Amino acid sequence: MAGGPPAGRRAVGCRDRHVAGLVGTVTEYQGAVLGLDEETYHAHPALSSTGARQLLEAPARFEHAQSQPRAPRKAFDVGTLAHSKVLGVGAGVAVYPDGAGDHVFADPETGEEFDNVLASNGAASTKLAKSFEVWARTQGLVPLKRAEADEVNAMAEAVLSHPTARVLLEQAGHPEVSVFGTDPATGVECRARFDFLGRVGVDLKTFYGAATPVKFAKTVADHGYHVQSAHYEDTLSFIGEQIDAFAFIVVEKDPPYLVAVFVLDDDYREIGAARAKRARELFAASRDSGVWPGYPSQIQIARPPQWAVHDHIDATEAER
């Protein structure tokens, strides 16, 4: 992985631009862009992998999501900061003053300083805690309790100590690369944001439970990670670039914070490519017609997934 691109292959070209706000048309952002802040990236109207997955569920879901303001989601805070710690870019942490450290917070109404803003049970439910959260987010920081911040540090250390993950993150390339390209077949403008982009594209995932191949493979299907990876690679191809592989670095969210690295097999890649293409077709059709349909109006049939069939067969045989 070290060194330049193989013969006949160009390294992905990036333009070092920091865009303070979204101005003008989408096409001004064609290409691979460094230094684009997360808020500006997510406000961009080009189709993202999240949008592609929403379209595949129902275009109406995508259309509704586009009309809603993007608000911080507490459930994502630990994962967001783990990314920042590992990649060395992105949001910083603001630890809630809890009386155990040297952090203090000044009440915005009275100016009085407090070394503990949490409730007696440790919950961030007090008026002061909520004021602290507002202050932190306006500063571009993510508020966490001390134990959560320790968890973030432990996950980051685990990732950076993993030999394969470290190689992927130390390859020639850049963290947090935003890519903008237009699908020539549908005219749909797409965007993708690689956690790290070199000859191997990298996405870092935090993971609940055991990150075994079987469980991660199921999570890929549940969350559409195969669609995500295809959307990312397709968006790169729209600007005339390609990568050797797309890898997921997966770190568990519970001690001992085990780390695994995965690539998708050919079947998953083929399915993902077909679904990502279908998402662009759905987007183009709804864009052109102005109709964003929901689920089919007719009665549908719910069939058991293959794993449920196999579990039933195994259970039946065991009972004989």
Backbone as numpy.savetxt, mean C-alpha at the origin, in Angstrom:
# Nx Ny Nz CAx CAy CAz Cx Cy Cz
21.66 -9.07 -8.15 20.85 -7.86 -8.15 21.69 -6.60 -8.15
22.96 -6.74 -7.73 23.80 -5.55 -7.71 24.21 -5.20 -9.13
24.61 -3.92 -9.32 25.07 -3.50 -10.62 23.98 -2.94 -11.49
24.31 -2.72 -12.77 23.37 -2.09 -13.70 22.43 -3.10 -14.32
21.60 -2.63 -15.24 20.63 -3.51 -15.88 21.31 -4.49 -16.81
20.69 -5.65 -17.03 21.27 -6.64 -17.93 21.30 -6.13 -19.35
22.05 -6.83 -20.19 22.17 -6.42 -21.59 20.80 -6.29 -22.22
20.61 -5.19 -22.95 19.35 -4.98 -23.63 18.26 -4.41 -22.76
18.54 -4.14 -21.48 17.53 -3.65 -20.54 17.97 -2.30 -19.99
17.07 -1.32 -20.03 17.37 -0.01 -19.46 16.97 0.01 -18.00
17.70 0.72 -17.19 17.25 0.97 -15.83 16.05 1.91 -15.90
15.15 1.80 -14.93 13.99 2.67 -14.91 14.44 4.10 -14.66
14.06 5.00 -15.56 14.47 6.39 -15.43 13.51 7.17 -14.55
14.03 7.94 -13.60 13.21 8.73 -12.69 13.57 10.20 -12.82
12.54 11.04 -12.74 12.76 12.48 -12.71 12.64 12.95 -11.28
13.68 13.64 -10.79 13.70 14.08 -9.40 12.92 15.37 -9.28
11.60 15.24 -9.05 10.73 16.40 -8.95 9.92 16.30 -7.68
9.77 17.43 -7.03 8.85 17.48 -5.89 7.72 18.40 -6.29
6.51 17.87 -6.37 5.36 18.64 -6.80 4.58 19.06 -5.57
4.50 20.36 -5.31 3.83 20.85 -4.10 2.33 20.68 -4.18
1.77 20.70 -5.37 0.32 20.54 -5.51 -0.01 20.07 -6.90
-1.19 19.57 -7.06 -1.60 19.05 -8.36 -2.09 20.20 -9.22
-1.38 20.46 -10.31 -1.72 21.58 -11.18 -1.80 21.06 -12.60
-2.87 21.41 -13.31 -2.96 21.06 -14.72 -3.46 19.65 -14.94
-3.09 19.08 -16.07 -3.65 17.80 -16.48 -2.81 16.64 -15.98
-3.40 15.46 -16.04 -2.72 14.25 -15.59 -1.44 14.02 -16.39
-1.48 14.31 -17.68 -0.35 13.99 -18.54 0.91 14.75 -18.17
0.81 15.82 -17.36 2.01 16.50 -16.90 2.86 15.61 -16.02
2.28 14.52 -15.53 2.97 13.65 -14.60 3.34 12.31 -15.22
3.41 12.24 -16.53 3.82 11.02 -17.19 5.26 10.69 -16.81
5.50 9.42 -16.49 6.85 9.00 -16.19 7.01 8.58 -14.74
8.26 8.34 -14.35 8.59 7.95 -12.99 9.08 9.19 -12.25
8.46 9.49 -11.12 8.71 10.74 -10.41 9.17 10.46 -8.99
10.26 11.10 -8.59 10.77 11.00 -7.22 10.30 12.19 -6.41
10.17 12.00 -5.11 9.92 13.12 -4.21 8.50 13.61 -4.20
7.57 12.88 -4.77 6.18 13.30 -4.77 5.57 12.91 -3.43
5.05 13.90 -2.69 4.52 13.59 -1.37 3.28 12.72 -1.49
3.01 11.98 -0.42 1.94 10.98 -0.44 0.57 11.61 -0.67
0.33 12.76 -0.06 -0.97 13.41 -0.20 -1.24 13.80 -1.65
-0.23 14.37 -2.31 -0.39 14.75 -3.71 -0.59 13.52 -4.59
0.19 12.47 -4.30 0.04 11.25 -5.09 -1.37 10.69 -4.99
-1.89 10.57 -3.78 -3.20 9.96 -3.61 -4.34 10.85 -4.11
-4.09 12.15 -4.23 -5.11 13.06 -4.76 -5.15 13.05 -6.28
-4.16 12.45 -6.90 -4.07 12.43 -8.36 -5.19 11.59 -8.95
-5.84 12.05 -10.02 -7.01 11.34 -10.56 -6.71 10.10 -11.40
-5.46 9.82 -11.71 -5.16 8.63 -12.50 -5.55 7.37 -11.72
-5.83 6.30 -12.44 -6.30 5.05 -11.83 -5.17 4.37 -11.05
-5.43 4.10 -9.78 -4.46 3.41 -8.92 -4.80 1.93 -8.84
-3.92 1.16 -8.20 -4.22 -0.27 -8.04 -5.39 -0.47 -7.09
-5.53 0.40 -6.09 -6.69 0.32 -5.20 -7.97 0.57 -6.00
-7.94 1.58 -6.86 -9.09 1.86 -7.71 -9.41 0.71 -8.64
-8.37 0.07 -9.18 -8.59 -1.07 -10.07 -9.31 -2.19 -9.33
-8.92 -2.44 -8.09 -9.56 -3.50 -7.31 -11.00 -3.13 -6.95
-11.25 -1.86 -6.69 -12.63 -1.42 -6.43 -13.49 -1.58 -7.68
-12.94 -1.26 -8.83 -13.69 -1.42 -10.09 -14.07 -2.87 -10.32
-13.17 -3.79 -9.99 -13.46 -5.21 -10.20 -14.56 -5.70 -9.27
-14.68 -5.09 -8.10 -15.80 -5.43 -7.20 -17.10 -4.88 -7.78
-17.08 -3.61 -8.13 -18.23 -2.95 -8.76 -17.82 -1.52 -9.10
-18.01 -1.07 -10.33 -17.67 0.31 -10.67 -18.33 1.33 -9.75
-19.52 1.02 -9.24 -20.20 1.94 -8.33 -19.39 2.15 -7.05
-18.70 1.12 -6.59 -17.87 1.26 -5.39 -16.71 2.22 -5.66
-16.09 2.05 -6.83 -15.00 2.95 -7.20 -15.49 4.39 -7.29
-16.61 4.59 -7.98 -17.13 5.95 -8.18 -17.47 6.61 -6.84
-18.02 5.84 -5.92 -18.34 6.38 -4.59 -17.06 6.76 -3.85
-16.06 5.88 -3.91 -14.80 6.16 -3.20 -14.14 7.43 -3.70
-14.27 7.70 -5.00 -13.65 8.90 -5.56 -14.29 10.18 -5.05
-15.53 10.08 -4.60 -16.25 11.27 -4.14 -16.04 11.54 -2.65
-15.33 10.63 -1.97 -15.14 10.77 -0.53 -13.77 11.35 -0.23
-13.68 12.22 0.78 -12.37 12.75 1.17 -11.50 11.64 1.75
-10.21 11.72 1.48 -9.29 10.72 2.00 -8.85 11.13 3.40
-9.31 10.41 4.40 -8.99 10.73 5.79 -8.00 9.71 6.33
-7.18 10.11 7.32 -6.26 9.14 7.94 -7.03 7.98 8.55
-6.49 6.78 8.42 -7.12 5.60 9.00 -6.19 5.01 10.05
-6.67 5.01 11.29 -5.84 4.56 12.40 -5.28 3.17 12.17
-6.08 2.31 11.53 -5.65 0.93 11.31 -4.41 0.85 10.44
-4.14 1.90 9.64 -2.99 1.89 8.74 -1.76 2.57 9.33
-1.90 3.18 10.52 -0.81 4.02 11.03 0.47 3.23 11.28
0.36 2.06 11.91 1.56 1.27 12.20 2.23 0.84 10.90
1.44 0.40 9.92 2.01 0.01 8.64 2.67 1.17 7.92
2.03 2.34 7.98 2.59 3.54 7.34 3.95 3.87 7.92
4.04 3.83 9.25 5.30 4.19 9.89 6.36 3.10 9.72
5.94 1.85 9.63 6.91 0.79 9.34 7.55 1.03 7.97
6.73 1.44 7.00 7.27 1.80 5.68 8.28 2.93 5.81
7.92 3.97 6.55 8.80 5.13 6.69 10.13 4.74 7.32
10.08 3.91 8.35 11.30 3.50 9.05 12.20 2.66 8.15
11.59 1.75 7.41 12.38 0.86 6.55 12.96 1.61 5.36
12.15 2.46 4.74 12.55 3.13 3.50 13.31 4.42 3.73
13.20 4.98 4.94 13.89 6.23 5.24 13.23 7.45 4.65
11.99 7.33 4.23 11.23 8.47 3.70 9.80 8.37 4.22
9.09 9.48 4.18 7.69 9.45 4.58 7.47 10.06 5.94
6.32 9.77 6.51 5.89 10.40 7.76 6.75 9.98 8.94
6.87 10.89 9.91 7.52 10.58 11.17 6.49 10.26 12.23
6.98 9.89 13.41 6.09 9.48 14.49 6.03 10.56 15.56
4.86 10.71 16.16 4.68 11.56 17.34 4.09 10.68 18.43
4.87 10.44 19.49 4.43 9.56 20.57 3.55 10.34 21.54
2.37 9.78 21.82 1.49 10.42 22.80 2.22 10.57 24.14
2.28 11.76 24.71 2.83 11.89 26.06 2.05 11.00 27.02
2.79 10.15 27.75 2.12 9.18 28.62 2.69 9.15 30.03
3.51 10.16 30.34 4.10 10.23 31.67 5.35 9.39 31.83
5.69 8.59 30.80 6.84 7.69 30.92 8.08 8.23 30.22
7.91 9.32 29.48 9.05 9.88 28.77 9.16 11.37 29.01
9.91 12.04 28.15 10.10 13.48 28.32 9.22 14.29 27.38
8.22 13.64 26.75 7.32 14.36 25.86 6.28 15.12 26.66
6.03 16.36 26.27 4.95 17.15 26.86 4.11 17.74 25.73
2.88 18.10 26.06 1.98 18.69 25.07 1.30 19.88 25.70
1.30 21.00 24.97 0.67 22.22 25.47 -0.78 22.27 25.02
-1.67 22.41 25.98 -3.10 22.54 25.68 -3.30 23.74 24.78
-3.87 23.56 23.57 -4.03 24.68 22.65 -4.95 25.78 23.18
-5.79 25.46 24.15 -6.71 26.46 24.70 -6.09 27.26 25.83
-5.32 26.58 26.69 -4.78 27.26 27.88 -3.28 27.47 27.83
-2.58 26.71 26.98 -1.13 26.79 26.93 -0.46 25.96 28.01
-1.24 25.35 28.90 -0.67 24.54 29.97 -0.05 23.27 29.40
1.11 22.89 29.93 1.82 21.72 29.42 1.46 20.48 30.24
1.29 19.36 29.52 0.95 18.09 30.16 1.94 17.03 29.70
2.39 16.19 30.65 3.29 15.10 30.28 2.54 13.79 30.07
1.20 13.82 30.21 0.37 12.65 29.97 -0.98 13.10 29.45
-1.30 12.70 28.23 -2.58 13.09 27.63 -3.55 11.91 27.54
-3.12 10.73 27.98 -3.94 9.54 27.85 -4.89 9.38 29.03
-5.94 8.59 28.83 -6.87 8.27 29.91 -6.19 7.34 30.91
-6.83 7.15 32.06 -6.24 6.31 33.11 -6.04 4.87 32.66
-6.84 4.43 31.69 -6.69 3.06 31.16 -5.74 3.00 29.97
-5.10 4.12 29.65 -4.14 4.17 28.55 -4.73 4.46 27.20
-6.04 4.69 27.14 -6.69 4.97 25.85 -6.45 6.41 25.42
-6.35 6.61 24.11 -6.19 7.96 23.55 -7.56 8.56 23.32
-8.35 8.64 24.38 -9.75 9.05 24.27 -10.04 10.39 24.92
-9.05 10.99 25.57 -9.29 12.25 26.25 -9.29 13.41 25.26
-9.80 14.54 25.72 -9.80 15.74 24.88 -8.38 16.14 24.52
-7.47 16.02 25.49 -6.07 16.36 25.23 -5.46 15.40 24.19
-5.78 14.12 24.29 -5.25 13.15 23.33 -5.74 13.45 21.93
-7.00 13.82 21.81 -7.55 14.14 20.50 -6.92 15.42 19.95
-6.65 16.39 20.84 -5.97 17.61 20.40 -4.55 17.29 19.95
-3.90 16.37 20.67 -2.54 15.96 20.29 -2.55 15.30 18.92
-3.55 14.46 18.66 -3.65 13.79 17.36 -3.82 14.80 16.23
-4.69 15.79 16.44 -4.90 16.82 15.42 -3.61 17.58 15.17
-2.92 17.95 16.25 -1.66 18.67 16.11 -0.65 17.84 15.33
-0.51 16.55 15.69 0.48 15.69 15.04 0.21 15.57 13.55
-1.03 15.34 13.19 -1.34 15.13 11.77 -1.17 16.41 10.97
-1.44 17.57 11.57 -1.20 18.82 10.85 0.29 19.07 10.64
1.12 18.43 11.47 2.58 18.53 11.30 3.13 17.46 10.36
2.25 16.65 9.80 2.70 15.57 8.93 3.23 14.38 9.68
2.89 14.26 10.97 3.34 13.16 11.80 2.18 12.20 12.07
2.53 10.98 12.43 1.52 9.97 12.77 1.56 9.74 14.27
0.45 9.98 14.98 0.45 9.78 16.43 0.33 8.31 16.80
1.21 7.85 17.68 1.19 6.48 18.16 1.44 6.44 19.65
0.92 5.43 20.30 1.29 5.18 21.69 2.70 4.60 21.72
3.32 4.68 22.87 4.72 4.26 22.99 4.90 2.80 22.58
4.00 1.93 23.00 4.12 0.51 22.65 4.01 0.30 21.14
3.16 1.09 20.49 3.02 0.98 19.03 4.28 1.46 18.33
4.88 2.53 18.85 6.13 3.04 18.27 7.24 2.01 18.43
7.28 1.33 19.58 8.27 0.27 19.78 8.03 -0.87 18.79
6.77 -1.17 18.52 6.42 -2.21 17.56 6.92 -1.85 16.16
6.74 -0.60 15.78 7.20 -0.13 14.48 8.71 -0.30 14.36
9.43 0.12 15.40 10.90 0.00 15.38 11.33 -1.46 15.26
10.64 -2.34 15.98 11.00 -3.76 15.95 10.74 -4.36 14.57
9.62 -3.99 13.94 9.33 -4.50 12.60 10.36 -4.00 11.60
10.71 -2.72 11.69 11.70 -2.17 10.77 13.05 -2.85 10.93
13.46 -3.08 12.17 14.73 -3.76 12.42 14.70 -5.19 11.87
13.55 -5.85 12.01 13.43 -7.22 11.50 13.58 -7.25 9.98
12.95 -6.30 9.30 13.04 -6.25 7.84 14.48 -5.98 7.40
15.10 -5.00 8.03 16.45 -4.62 7.62 17.50 -5.66 8.01
17.14 -6.57 8.91 18.05 -7.64 9.31 17.87 -8.89 8.45
16.80 -8.93 7.66 16.53 -10.10 6.83 17.42 -10.04 5.59
18.22 -11.06 5.32 19.22 -10.95 4.24 18.63 -10.68 2.86
17.56 -11.36 2.50 16.99 -11.15 1.17 16.29 -9.80 1.08
15.55 -9.45 2.12 14.88 -8.14 2.13 15.91 -7.02 2.03
17.01 -7.18 2.72 18.04 -6.14 2.71 18.65 -5.99 1.31
18.88 -7.10 0.64 19.41 -7.03 -0.73 18.44 -6.27 -1.63
17.16 -6.57 -1.51 16.16 -5.89 -2.34 16.12 -4.40 -2.07
16.29 -4.01 -0.81 16.20 -2.60 -0.44 17.51 -1.85 -0.66
18.60 -2.60 -0.89 19.89 -1.96 -1.14 20.31 -2.05 -2.61
19.45 -2.63 -3.46 19.75 -2.66 -4.89 19.79 -1.23 -5.44
20.39 -1.06 -6.60 20.39 0.25 -7.24 18.95 0.64 -7.57
18.54 1.80 -7.11 17.17 2.24 -7.34 16.77 3.32 -6.36
15.48 3.49 -6.16 14.97 4.58 -5.33 13.75 4.13 -4.54
13.59 4.66 -3.31 12.37 4.39 -2.55 11.24 5.32 -2.98
10.01 4.86 -2.75 8.82 5.68 -2.96 8.81 6.35 -4.34
8.79 5.54 -5.37 8.77 6.05 -6.75 7.33 6.04 -7.27
6.86 7.19 -7.69 5.52 7.31 -8.26 5.62 7.24 -9.79
4.82 6.38 -10.38 4.86 6.17 -11.83 3.50 6.51 -12.43
3.51 7.28 -13.52 2.29 7.70 -14.20 2.40 7.33 -15.68
1.42 6.59 -16.18 1.44 6.20 -17.58 0.04 5.98 -18.11
-0.11 6.06 -19.42 -1.42 5.92 -20.06 -1.50 4.63 -20.86
-2.54 3.85 -20.60 -2.79 2.61 -21.32 -3.19 2.95 -22.75
-2.39 2.56 -23.75 -2.74 2.92 -25.13 -4.01 2.23 -25.63
-4.37 1.10 -25.04 -5.55 0.37 -25.51 -6.86 1.03 -25.09
-6.88 1.65 -23.92 -8.13 2.23 -23.39 -8.06 3.73 -23.19
-6.85 4.29 -23.23 -6.69 5.71 -22.93 -6.80 6.02 -21.45
-6.82 4.99 -20.60 -6.93 5.19 -19.15 -5.56 5.56 -18.58
-5.52 6.67 -17.87 -4.29 7.12 -17.23 -4.15 6.43 -15.89
-3.00 5.83 -15.66 -2.77 5.00 -14.47 -1.63 5.55 -13.64
-1.66 5.20 -12.36 -0.56 5.56 -11.47 -0.23 4.37 -10.57
1.03 4.32 -10.14 1.48 3.28 -9.23 2.59 3.87 -8.36
2.68 3.41 -7.14 3.71 3.92 -6.22 4.47 2.74 -5.63
5.68 2.55 -6.12 6.53 1.46 -5.65 7.17 1.85 -4.32
7.18 0.93 -3.36 7.92 1.20 -2.13 9.40 1.31 -2.44
9.89 0.47 -3.34 11.26 0.60 -3.84 11.25 0.13 -5.29
11.93 0.89 -6.14 11.96 0.55 -7.56 13.39 0.50 -8.05
13.81 -0.69 -8.42 15.09 -0.91 -9.08 14.84 -1.93 -10.18
15.77 -2.84 -10.38 15.50 -3.92 -11.34 14.42 -4.86 -10.82
14.27 -4.89 -9.51 13.16 -5.61 -8.89 12.27 -4.58 -8.21
10.99 -4.58 -8.52 10.05 -3.72 -7.82 9.70 -4.35 -6.48
9.55 -3.51 -5.46 9.35 -4.02 -4.10 8.12 -3.38 -3.47
7.33 -4.21 -2.79 6.22 -3.71 -1.98 6.34 -4.31 -0.59
6.29 -3.46 0.43 6.39 -3.90 1.82 5.00 -4.05 2.41
4.71 -5.21 2.98 3.41 -5.47 3.59 3.60 -5.83 5.07
2.79 -5.23 5.94 2.69 -5.71 7.30 1.58 -6.75 7.34
1.73 -7.76 8.19 0.90 -8.95 8.07 0.43 -9.43 9.43
-0.88 -9.63 9.56 -1.43 -10.24 10.76 -1.35 -11.76 10.63
-0.88 -12.43 11.68 -0.79 -13.88 11.65 0.53 -14.35 11.08
0.58 -15.62 10.72 1.81 -16.24 10.22 1.95 -16.03 8.72
3.07 -15.47 8.30 3.30 -15.18 6.88 3.88 -16.40 6.17
3.15 -17.50 6.20 3.56 -18.71 5.50 3.14 -18.60 4.03
3.75 -19.39 3.15 3.35 -19.33 1.74 1.86 -19.58 1.53
1.28 -20.54 2.26 -0.15 -20.84 2.09 -1.01 -19.67 2.52
-0.71 -19.10 3.69 -1.53 -18.00 4.19 -1.34 -16.73 3.37
-0.11 -16.49 2.93 0.09 -15.30 2.11 -0.60 -15.46 0.76
-0.57 -16.66 0.20 -1.24 -16.90 -1.09 -2.73 -16.62 -0.98
-3.34 -16.99 0.16 -4.76 -16.71 0.36 -4.99 -15.21 0.51
-4.08 -14.55 1.21 -4.19 -13.10 1.38 -4.07 -12.38 0.05
-3.22 -12.88 -0.83 -3.09 -12.31 -2.18 -4.46 -12.31 -2.86
-5.16 -13.43 -2.78 -6.48 -13.52 -3.41 -7.49 -12.62 -2.71
-7.46 -12.61 -1.37 -8.43 -11.83 -0.60 -8.29 -10.33 -0.84
-7.05 -9.86 -0.96 -6.80 -8.42 -1.07 -6.39 -7.98 -2.47
-6.32 -8.91 -3.40 -6.01 -8.54 -4.78 -4.58 -8.09 -5.00
-3.64 -8.67 -4.26 -2.25 -8.26 -4.45 -1.73 -8.64 -5.83
-2.30 -9.69 -6.43 -1.90 -10.06 -7.79 -2.35 -9.00 -8.79
-3.50 -8.37 -8.53 -3.95 -7.26 -9.37 -3.05 -6.05 -9.15
-2.67 -5.81 -7.91 -1.77 -4.70 -7.61 -0.45 -4.83 -8.37
0.18 -6.01 -8.27 1.48 -6.18 -8.92 1.36 -6.04 -10.43
0.28 -6.57 -11.01 0.08 -6.44 -12.46 -0.15 -4.98 -12.85
-0.95 -4.27 -12.05 -1.20 -2.86 -12.33 0.11 -2.07 -12.29
0.96 -2.36 -11.32 2.25 -1.67 -11.21 3.11 -1.94 -12.44
3.23 -3.22 -12.80 4.08 -3.56 -13.95 3.50 -3.02 -15.25
2.17 -3.04 -15.37 1.54 -2.47 -16.57 1.81 -0.97 -16.66
1.68 -0.27 -15.54 1.90 1.18 -15.56 3.33 1.49 -15.97
4.28 0.70 -15.49 5.66 0.86 -15.95 5.78 0.63 -17.45
5.10 -0.39 -17.94 5.20 -0.70 -19.37 4.63 0.42 -20.23
3.67 1.17 -19.69 3.07 2.27 -20.45 4.05 3.41 -20.66
5.12 3.47 -19.86 6.14 4.50 -20.07 7.41 3.88 -20.67
7.28 2.66 -21.20 8.39 2.02 -21.89 9.42 1.40 -20.99
9.05 1.07 -19.74 9.99 0.49 -18.79 9.50 -0.88 -18.35
10.42 -1.66 -17.79 10.05 -2.95 -17.23 11.02 -3.33 -16.13
10.60 -4.27 -15.29 11.45 -4.75 -14.21 11.65 -6.25 -14.38
12.64 -6.78 -13.67 12.91 -8.22 -13.74 11.89 -9.03 -12.94
11.40 -8.45 -11.85 10.46 -9.16 -10.98 9.79 -8.16 -10.05
8.70 -8.61 -9.42 8.02 -7.82 -8.41 7.96 -8.66 -7.15
8.52 -8.15 -6.06 8.62 -8.92 -4.82 7.86 -8.25 -3.68
7.27 -9.08 -2.84 6.61 -8.61 -1.62 7.49 -8.95 -0.42
7.87 -7.93 0.33 8.51 -8.15 1.63 7.41 -8.11 2.68
7.25 -9.19 3.41 6.14 -9.32 4.35 6.69 -9.45 5.77
6.26 -8.55 6.66 6.71 -8.61 8.06 5.49 -8.78 8.95
5.57 -9.75 9.84 4.46 -10.00 10.76 4.36 -8.89 11.79
3.14 -8.62 12.25 2.89 -7.52 13.17 2.98 -7.92 14.64
3.29 -9.18 14.90 3.44 -9.65 16.27 4.83 -10.23 16.47
5.36 -10.15 17.71 6.67 -10.73 17.99 6.69 -12.21 17.61
7.79 -12.72 17.09 9.09 -12.06 16.94 9.27 -11.30 15.63
8.19 -10.85 15.02 8.23 -10.02 13.81 9.01 -10.72 12.68
8.56 -11.94 12.38 9.21 -12.71 11.33 8.98 -12.08 9.96
9.95 -12.28 9.08 9.92 -11.67 7.74 10.01 -12.75 6.68
9.23 -12.60 5.63 9.29 -13.50 4.48 9.25 -12.66 3.20
9.83 -13.18 2.15 9.83 -12.50 0.85 9.17 -13.43 -0.17
8.24 -12.87 -0.93 7.49 -13.67 -1.90 7.50 -13.01 -3.28
7.48 -13.85 -4.31 7.08 -13.44 -5.65 5.89 -14.31 -6.03
5.08 -13.85 -6.95 3.91 -14.60 -7.37 4.27 -15.58 -8.48
3.62 -16.74 -8.47 3.89 -17.72 -9.52 3.22 -17.30 -10.83
3.48 -18.06 -11.88 2.98 -17.68 -13.20 1.46 -17.64 -13.26
0.79 -18.55 -12.56 -0.67 -18.56 -12.57 -1.21 -17.27 -11.96
-0.68 -16.89 -10.80 -1.13 -15.66 -10.16 -0.84 -14.45 -11.05
0.32 -14.44 -11.69 0.69 -13.32 -12.54 -0.24 -13.22 -13.75
-0.59 -14.37 -14.32 -1.49 -14.37 -15.48 -2.88 -13.88 -15.08
-3.37 -14.37 -13.95 -4.69 -13.93 -13.48 -4.67 -12.44 -13.15
-3.61 -12.00 -12.47 -3.50 -10.59 -12.11 -3.48 -9.69 -13.33
-2.74 -10.09 -14.36 -2.66 -9.28 -15.57 -4.02 -9.18 -16.25
-4.75 -10.29 -16.29 -6.08 -10.28 -16.91 -7.05 -9.40 -16.12
-6.98 -9.46 -14.79 -7.89 -8.68 -13.96 -7.55 -7.19 -14.02
-6.27 -6.86 -14.04 -5.87 -5.45 -14.14 -6.33 -4.87 -15.48
-6.20 -5.65 -16.54 -6.67 -5.22 -17.86 -8.19 -5.01 -17.84
-8.89 -5.94 -17.21 -10.35 -5.83 -17.12 -10.76 -4.58 -16.34
-10.02 -4.25 -15.30 -10.33 -3.05 -14.52 -10.23 -1.79 -15.37
-9.21 -1.73 -16.23 -9.07 -0.56 -17.11 -10.21 -0.51 -18.12
-10.63 -1.66 -18.60 -11.76 -1.70 -19.53 -13.05 -1.23 -18.86
-13.26 -1.66 -17.62 -14.44 -1.21 -16.87 -14.40 0.29 -16.64
-13.22 0.79 -16.30 -13.08 2.23 -16.07 -13.41 3.00 -17.35
-12.85 2.55 -18.47 -13.08 3.25 -19.74 -14.55 3.22 -20.13
-15.21 2.07 -19.93 -16.62 1.96 -20.29 -17.48 2.87 -19.43
-17.21 2.91 -18.13 -18.00 3.77 -17.24 -17.69 5.24 -17.47
-16.44 5.53 -17.72 -16.04 6.92 -18.02 -16.77 7.43 -19.25
-16.82 6.60 -20.28 -17.42 7.03 -21.55 -18.95 7.09 -21.49
-19.55 6.19 -20.71 -21.02 6.13 -20.64 -21.59 6.97 -19.52
-20.77 7.26 -18.52 -21.27 7.97 -17.34 -22.06 7.08 -16.41
-22.06 5.78 -16.66 -22.80 4.82 -15.83 -21.79 3.97 -15.06
-21.95 3.96 -13.73 -21.05 3.20 -12.86 -21.89 2.12 -12.16
-22.04 0.95 -12.77 -22.96 -0.06 -12.25 -22.50 -0.69 -10.94
-23.48 -1.20 -10.19 -23.20 -1.97 -8.98 -23.18 -3.44 -9.31
-23.68 -4.26 -8.40 -23.73 -5.69 -8.63 -24.83 -6.03 -9.65
-24.76 -7.21 -10.29 -25.82 -7.62 -11.22 -27.18 -7.63 -10.54
-28.22 -7.31 -11.28 -29.56 -7.24 -10.71 -30.21 -8.62 -10.57
-29.73 -9.60 -11.34 -30.32 -10.93 -11.27 -29.78 -11.71 -10.07
-30.49 -12.79 -9.71 -30.02 -13.66 -8.62 -28.72 -14.32 -9.05
-27.74 -14.33 -8.13 -26.45 -14.93 -8.41 -26.29 -16.22 -7.61
-25.39 -17.07 -8.05 -25.13 -18.35 -7.38 -23.82 -18.23 -6.60
-23.86 -18.58 -5.32 -22.66 -18.60 -4.48 -22.11 -20.02 -4.46
-20.90 -20.20 -4.97 -20.28 -21.52 -5.03 -19.15 -21.62 -4.01
-18.93 -22.81 -3.45 -17.85 -22.95 -2.47 -16.49 -22.84 -3.16
-15.54 -22.15 -2.53 -14.19 -22.15 -3.08 -13.58 -23.54 -2.98
-12.55 -23.79 -3.77 -11.97 -25.13 -3.81 -11.44 -25.59 -2.45
-10.92 -24.65 -1.66 -10.39 -25.06 -0.36 -11.51 -25.59 0.54
-12.72 -25.02 0.42 -13.85 -25.50 1.22 -14.27 -26.89 0.77
-14.23 -27.13 -0.54 -14.55 -28.46 -1.06 -13.55 -29.49 -0.55
-12.25 -29.13 -0.61 -11.21 -30.05 -0.15 -11.34 -30.31 1.35
-11.65 -29.25 2.13 -11.82 -29.43 3.58 -12.97 -30.39 3.87
-14.05 -30.26 3.10 -15.20 -31.14 3.29 -14.83 -32.59 2.96
-14.11 -32.78 1.87 -13.69 -34.14 1.48 -12.79 -34.74 2.55
-11.83 -33.95 3.03 -10.91 -34.44 4.06 -11.66 -34.79 5.34
-12.61 -33.92 5.74 -13.37 -34.17 6.96 -14.23 -35.42 6.83
-14.83 -35.60 5.65 -15.68 -36.77 5.42 -14.87 -38.06 5.47
-13.69 -38.04 4.86 -12.83 -39.23 4.86 -12.34 -39.54 6.27
-12.07 -38.50 7.05 -11.58 -38.71 8.42 -12.64 -39.31 9.32
-13.91 -39.07 9.00 -15.01 -39.57 9.82 -15.36 -41.02 9.52
-14.83 -41.56 8.43 -15.16 -42.93 8.05 -14.41 -43.94 8.93
